[in-house]
Coordinates of C-alpha atoms in Angstrom, one line a residue:
M1 CA 61.7 25.3 116.7
N2 CA 62.0 23.7 112.8
I3 CA 65.2 24.3 111.0
L4 CA 66.0 23.3 107.8
V5 CA 69.9 22.1 106.8
T6 CA 71.7 21.8 103.7
N7 CA 75.1 22.2 102.3
D8 CA 77.4 21.7 98.8
D9 CA 79.4 18.9 100.1
G10 CA 76.9 16.0 99.5
I11 CA 74.8 13.7 101.6
N12 CA 77.6 12.0 102.8
S13 CA 79.7 15.0 104.4
E14 CA 80.9 14.7 107.9
G15 CA 80.3 18.5 108.8
L16 CA 76.4 18.1 107.7
W17 CA 76.1 15.1 109.9
R18 CA 78.2 16.7 113.0
L19 CA 75.8 19.5 112.6
V20 CA 72.6 17.4 112.6
R21 CA 73.7 15.5 115.7
E22 CA 74.1 18.8 117.6
L23 CA 71.0 20.8 116.2
K24 CA 68.8 17.5 116.9
E25 CA 69.1 18.4 120.4
I26 CA 67.3 21.7 120.4
A27 CA 65.1 21.7 117.6
R28 CA 63.3 19.4 114.8
V29 CA 65.6 19.0 112.2
T30 CA 64.9 18.1 108.3
V31 CA 67.8 17.9 106.2
V32 CA 67.6 18.2 102.3
T33 CA 71.0 18.3 100.4
P34 CA 72.6 17.4 97.5
E35 CA 73.4 13.7 96.7
S36 CA 77.1 14.4 95.8
E37 CA 79.1 17.6 96.1
R38 CA 78.0 20.6 94.5
S39 CA 81.0 22.8 95.5
A40 CA 81.5 26.3 93.9
I41 CA 78.1 26.4 91.9
G42 CA 76.7 29.8 93.8
T43 CA 72.8 30.3 93.7
A44 CA 72.5 28.0 90.6
V45 CA 69.2 26.5 90.0
S46 CA 68.2 23.6 87.6
L47 CA 65.2 25.5 85.6
L48 CA 66.1 23.5 82.7
E49 CA 65.8 19.7 84.0
S50 CA 63.7 17.7 86.1
V51 CA 65.4 16.9 89.8
K52 CA 65.1 13.7 91.5
V53 CA 64.4 13.9 95.1
Q54 CA 65.0 10.8 97.3
Q55 CA 63.6 10.2 101.1
I56 CA 66.4 8.2 102.5
K57 CA 67.1 7.0 106.1
S58 CA 68.5 8.9 108.6
A59 CA 71.6 8.4 110.4
I60 CA 70.4 10.0 113.4
D61 CA 66.9 8.9 114.9
G62 CA 64.1 11.7 114.3
V63 CA 65.5 13.3 111.6
T64 CA 63.9 13.7 108.2
V65 CA 66.4 13.2 105.2
Y66 CA 65.9 14.2 101.7
S67 CA 68.6 13.6 98.7
V68 CA 68.4 16.0 96.1
D69 CA 70.1 15.5 92.3
G70 CA 70.5 19.0 92.3
T71 CA 72.1 21.9 93.7
P72 CA 72.0 23.5 97.2
S73 CA 69.5 26.1 96.0
D74 CA 67.5 23.6 94.3
C75 CA 67.5 22.0 97.8
V76 CA 66.1 24.6 99.8
I77 CA 63.7 25.6 97.2
L78 CA 62.0 22.4 97.0
A79 CA 62.3 22.2 101.0
L80 CA 60.5 25.3 101.5
G81 CA 58.0 25.2 98.8
K82 CA 57.2 21.0 98.7
L83 CA 58.7 18.9 101.3
I84 CA 58.2 20.8 104.6
A85 CA 54.7 21.5 105.6
E86 CA 55.4 23.5 108.8
P87 CA 57.0 27.0 108.5
V88 CA 60.7 26.8 109.3
D89 CA 62.4 29.1 111.9
L90 CA 65.8 28.8 110.4
V91 CA 67.9 27.8 107.3
I92 CA 71.4 26.6 107.8
S93 CA 74.1 25.9 105.3
G94 CA 77.0 23.6 106.4
I95 CA 79.4 22.5 108.1
N96 CA 81.5 23.5 104.8
N97 CA 84.7 21.7 104.8
G98 CA 87.0 24.9 104.5
N99 CA 86.2 28.5 104.6
N100 CA 84.0 30.7 102.5
Q101 CA 85.4 34.2 102.9
G102 CA 85.9 37.1 101.0
E103 CA 84.1 37.8 97.8
D104 CA 84.1 34.4 96.9
V105 CA 81.4 33.7 99.1
Y106 CA 79.5 34.7 95.7
I107 CA 80.1 31.4 94.0
S108 CA 80.0 29.4 97.3
G109 CA 77.0 26.6 97.3
T110 CA 77.1 26.8 100.6
V111 CA 76.2 30.6 101.0
G112 CA 73.9 29.9 97.9
G113 CA 71.7 27.7 99.9
A114 CA 71.4 29.8 102.7
L115 CA 70.4 32.7 100.3
Q116 CA 67.6 30.8 98.9
G117 CA 66.4 30.5 102.4
Y118 CA 66.5 34.2 103.2
F119 CA 65.0 34.9 99.8
R120 CA 62.0 32.8 101.1
G121 CA 61.4 34.6 104.3
S122 CA 63.4 32.6 106.6
S123 CA 66.8 33.9 108.7
A124 CA 69.5 31.8 107.5
I125 CA 73.4 30.9 108.5
A126 CA 75.9 29.6 106.2
I127 CA 79.1 27.9 108.1
S128 CA 82.4 26.7 107.1
A129 CA 85.4 25.5 108.8
P130 CA 88.7 23.9 108.3
F131 CA 88.5 20.1 108.4
D132 CA 92.4 19.6 109.0
S133 CA 91.7 18.3 112.6
R134 CA 88.6 17.9 114.6
A135 CA 88.9 21.3 116.4
G136 CA 87.2 23.7 113.9
I137 CA 84.4 21.1 113.1
E138 CA 83.9 20.8 116.8
T139 CA 83.8 24.5 117.7
A140 CA 81.7 25.2 114.4
A141 CA 78.9 22.8 115.6
C142 CA 79.1 24.3 119.0
V143 CA 78.8 27.9 117.2
I144 CA 76.0 27.0 115.4
V145 CA 73.6 25.5 117.8
Q146 CA 74.3 28.7 120.3
L147 CA 73.6 31.1 117.2
A148 CA 70.3 29.3 116.3
R149 CA 69.2 29.8 119.9
M150 CA 70.1 33.4 119.9
I151 CA 68.5 34.2 116.5
T152 CA 65.2 32.2 117.0
G153 CA 65.1 33.7 120.8
A154 CA 65.7 37.2 119.7
R155 CA 62.4 37.6 118.2
L156 CA 64.0 39.8 115.6
S157 CA 61.7 42.2 113.6
S158 CA 63.5 41.2 110.4
R159 CA 65.3 38.4 109.0
I160 CA 69.0 38.0 109.2
F161 CA 71.7 36.3 107.1
L162 CA 75.1 35.4 108.6
N163 CA 77.9 34.1 106.8
V164 CA 80.2 32.4 109.6
N165 CA 83.6 31.4 109.5
V166 CA 85.5 29.0 112.4
P167 CA 89.3 28.7 112.5
D168 CA 90.6 25.6 113.1
L169 CA 91.1 25.8 116.7
S170 CA 89.2 24.6 119.7
T171 CA 86.5 26.7 121.9
D172 CA 89.6 26.9 124.6
E173 CA 92.1 28.4 121.8
I174 CA 89.3 30.9 120.2
S175 CA 90.3 34.4 120.7
G176 CA 86.6 35.8 120.6
V177 CA 84.0 36.7 118.1
K178 CA 83.9 39.6 115.4
I179 CA 81.5 41.0 113.2
T180 CA 83.2 41.4 110.2
R181 CA 82.9 42.7 106.3
L182 CA 83.7 40.8 103.1
A183 CA 87.6 40.9 102.1
R184 CA 88.0 41.7 98.7
T185 CA 89.3 38.1 97.8
S186 CA 90.8 35.1 99.0
H187 CA 91.5 33.4 95.5
I188 CA 92.3 34.4 92.0
N189 CA 91.2 32.3 88.8
T190 CA 93.8 31.5 85.6
V191 CA 93.2 29.4 82.8
Y192 CA 94.9 26.7 81.9
D193 CA 95.0 25.3 78.5
D194 CA 94.8 21.6 78.1
S195 CA 94.5 21.9 74.1
R196 CA 97.9 20.2 73.4
E197 CA 96.4 17.3 74.8
R198 CA 92.8 17.7 74.1
R199 CA 91.7 20.2 71.2
G200 CA 89.5 22.7 72.8
Y201 CA 89.8 22.0 76.5
Y202 CA 90.6 24.3 79.3
N203 CA 91.0 24.2 82.7
L204 CA 90.2 26.8 85.4
V205 CA 92.4 27.0 88.4
R206 CA 91.8 28.6 91.6
T207 CA 95.1 29.9 93.5
A208 CA 95.2 31.2 97.0
V209 CA 96.1 34.9 97.5
S210 CA 98.8 35.6 99.2
E211 CA 98.7 39.0 100.3
A212 CA 97.8 40.1 103.9
A213 CA 94.3 40.1 104.9
T214 CA 92.8 43.8 106.0
K215 CA 91.9 44.3 109.3
G216 CA 88.4 44.4 109.8
T217 CA 87.5 41.6 107.1
D218 CA 86.3 38.1 107.6
M219 CA 89.9 36.7 106.5
Y220 CA 91.7 39.0 108.9
A221 CA 89.8 37.7 112.2
R222 CA 90.0 34.1 111.4
E223 CA 94.0 34.2 110.9
Q224 CA 93.9 36.1 114.3
G225 CA 92.0 33.4 115.9
F226 CA 88.6 34.4 115.7
I227 CA 85.2 33.0 114.9
S228 CA 84.0 35.6 111.8
I229 CA 80.2 36.6 111.5
T230 CA 79.7 38.5 108.4
P231 CA 76.3 40.0 108.0
L232 CA 75.1 39.6 104.3
F233 CA 72.5 41.9 102.6
T234 CA 70.3 41.7 99.8
N235 CA 68.2 44.8 100.5
L236 CA 70.0 48.1 101.5
F237 CA 67.0 49.1 103.6
E238 CA 66.8 45.4 105.8
R239 CA 69.9 45.2 108.0
P240 CA 70.0 43.0 111.0
P241 CA 69.2 45.5 114.3
R242 CA 72.5 46.8 115.5
N243 CA 72.2 46.3 119.0
F244 CA 71.4 42.6 118.4
L245 CA 75.0 42.4 116.2
R246 CA 76.6 44.5 119.1
S247 CA 75.9 41.7 121.9
L248 CA 75.9 39.0 119.7
C249 CA 80.0 38.4 119.9
D250 CA 80.1 38.7 123.7
D251 CA 77.0 36.6 124.3
L252 CA 78.2 33.9 121.9
F253 CA 81.7 33.9 122.7
Q254 CA 80.4 33.2 126.6
A255 CA 78.0 30.8 125.4
I256 CA 80.4 28.5 123.6
R257 CA 83.0 28.7 126.4
Q258 CA 80.2 27.9 128.9
D259 CA 78.9 25.1 126.7
R260 CA 82.2 23.0 126.6
A261 CA 83.2 23.9 130.4

């Protein structure tokens, strides 16, 4: 199995290397990621400038690593179009530090990177978890390995694109796994006028929404201690097989419990 890993938190992200360390046990892993943090950049592509790519020494033996002076989308486009010769079975973006949920996924660099893999014929997963304690990142690493096995082993007739949010809980504390839909939003944007200090300058400020999450959404599932899996679509006629999604929650929950037993 060949897996491409990217992120939007940059090459030195703790979540990236925790993910790669786990995936290395089940697949051939190539890392192509921005050299620095590129959060909230969505699907931006560097069309008007050259992009510098450097192959660097990996912190984990047997993993090929490239650092890119560009966006997560740049990374995946370069990886699939130039840097990786073999077919890629799965594109994984993460582990993102913090949640990517609700309609905010449309500005997420983590989701944007995974989306470019999906556009180019691969199944793709974006995965996020709070790093407030070790619990979330460890559970996310366990979850992604099991998901990778299930998706590549299922021999699906079509690609699948999943946005996964993991609560800051250990595998023993997780309530279960839910297939969800996107919440309306998790943040609001406001404009702060900085022109008194610097003429013509403004700051865009994001504030978390305090209203209660709606049942069935990604936000609600995570707040209730569940792992949220949200199928994302770019084509109304290409959706994950219903029988696969139906069995995915129970199979994944059982697998992560057994893995850490």
